[in-house]
Short mmCIF file of C-alpha atoms in Angstrom, two decimals:
data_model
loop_
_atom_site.label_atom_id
_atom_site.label_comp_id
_atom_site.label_asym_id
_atom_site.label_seq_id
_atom_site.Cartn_x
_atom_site.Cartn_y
_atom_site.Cartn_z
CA UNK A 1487 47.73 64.23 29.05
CA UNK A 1488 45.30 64.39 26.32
CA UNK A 1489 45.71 64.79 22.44
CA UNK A 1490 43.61 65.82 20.03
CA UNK A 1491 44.07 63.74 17.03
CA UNK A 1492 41.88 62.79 13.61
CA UNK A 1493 39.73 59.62 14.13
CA UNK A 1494 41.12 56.60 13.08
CA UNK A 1495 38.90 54.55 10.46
CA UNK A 1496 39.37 51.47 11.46
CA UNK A 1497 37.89 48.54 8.85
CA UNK A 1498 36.38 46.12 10.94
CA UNK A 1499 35.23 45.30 14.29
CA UNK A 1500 37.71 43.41 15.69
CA UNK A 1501 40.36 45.74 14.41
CA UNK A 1502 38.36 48.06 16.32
CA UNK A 1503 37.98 46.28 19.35
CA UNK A 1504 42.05 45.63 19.22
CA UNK A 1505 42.79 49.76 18.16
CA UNK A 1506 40.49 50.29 21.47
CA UNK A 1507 42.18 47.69 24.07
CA UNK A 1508 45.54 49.25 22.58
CA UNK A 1509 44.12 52.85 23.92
CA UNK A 1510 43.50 51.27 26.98
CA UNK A 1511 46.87 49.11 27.81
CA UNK A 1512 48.95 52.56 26.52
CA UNK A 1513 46.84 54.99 29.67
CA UNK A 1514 46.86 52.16 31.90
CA UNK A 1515 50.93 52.27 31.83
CA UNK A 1516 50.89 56.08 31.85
CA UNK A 1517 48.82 56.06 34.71
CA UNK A 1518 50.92 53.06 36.49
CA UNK A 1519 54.19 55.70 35.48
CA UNK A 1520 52.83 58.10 37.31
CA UNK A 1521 52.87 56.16 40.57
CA UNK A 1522 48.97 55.10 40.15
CA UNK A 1523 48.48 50.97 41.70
CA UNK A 1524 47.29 48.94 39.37
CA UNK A 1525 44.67 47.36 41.36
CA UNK A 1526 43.05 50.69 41.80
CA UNK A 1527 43.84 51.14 37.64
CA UNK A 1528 41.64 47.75 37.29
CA UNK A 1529 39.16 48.56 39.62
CA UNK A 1530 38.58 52.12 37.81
CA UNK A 1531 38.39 50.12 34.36
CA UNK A 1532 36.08 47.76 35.41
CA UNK A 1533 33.81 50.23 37.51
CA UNK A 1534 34.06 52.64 33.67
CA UNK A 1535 32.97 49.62 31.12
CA UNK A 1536 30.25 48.83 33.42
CA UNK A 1537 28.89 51.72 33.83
CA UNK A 1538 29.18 52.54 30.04
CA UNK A 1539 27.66 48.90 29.29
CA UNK A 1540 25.41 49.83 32.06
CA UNK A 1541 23.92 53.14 30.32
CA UNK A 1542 23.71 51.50 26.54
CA UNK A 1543 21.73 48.23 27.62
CA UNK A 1544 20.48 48.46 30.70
CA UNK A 1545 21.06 46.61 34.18
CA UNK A 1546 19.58 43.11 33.49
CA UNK A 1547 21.95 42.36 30.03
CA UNK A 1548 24.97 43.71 31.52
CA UNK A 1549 24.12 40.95 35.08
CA UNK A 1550 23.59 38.59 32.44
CA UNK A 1551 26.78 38.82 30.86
CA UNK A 1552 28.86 39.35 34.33
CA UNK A 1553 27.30 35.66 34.78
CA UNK A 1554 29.39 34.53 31.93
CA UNK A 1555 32.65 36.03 33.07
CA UNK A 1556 33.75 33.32 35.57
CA UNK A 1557 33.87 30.65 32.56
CA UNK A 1558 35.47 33.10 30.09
CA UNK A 1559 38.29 33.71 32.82
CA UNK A 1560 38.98 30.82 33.59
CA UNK A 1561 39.17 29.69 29.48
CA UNK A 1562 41.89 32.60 29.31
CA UNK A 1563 39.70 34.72 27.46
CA UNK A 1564 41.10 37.69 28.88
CA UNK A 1565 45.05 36.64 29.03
CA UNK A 1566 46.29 39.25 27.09
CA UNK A 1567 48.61 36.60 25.61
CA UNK A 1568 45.72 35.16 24.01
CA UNK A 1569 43.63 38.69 23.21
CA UNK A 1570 46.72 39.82 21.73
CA UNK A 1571 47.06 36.83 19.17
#
């Protein structure tokens, strides 16, 4: 389950922001080892980084930026073919 380990410095923020989806990808496959669907898995993420966007800025930003999603999906934004690159 969980480890305790030091926190990594990381140097800048998109080194950060590619150490954090690489957190994410490795307990997303644990959790799809363990027999968990992945739609539920995607639904959980979603529902968590909302709710943690949700509780930093507030209701109205985080609509605001949902409203961009459809264009950033569709522009492969989040292919992790291109996030990965």
């Amino acid at each position: 389950m969980l480890k305790q380990s030091p926190r990594t410095t990381v140097a800048n923020p998109a080194s950060e922001k590619q150490l954090a989806l690489q957190f994410l990808l490795d307990a997303w496959e644990e959790a799809a080892y363990e027999g968990v669907d992945r739609d539920c898995i995607a639904t959980a993420a979603i529902f968590a980084a909302l709710s943690e966007l949700i509780s930093t800025y507030g209701e109205e930003p985080v609509a605001v930026m949902c409203q961009r999603l459809p264009d950033r999906v569709r522009g492969g934004e989040f292919s992790l073919a291109s996030t990965r690159n």
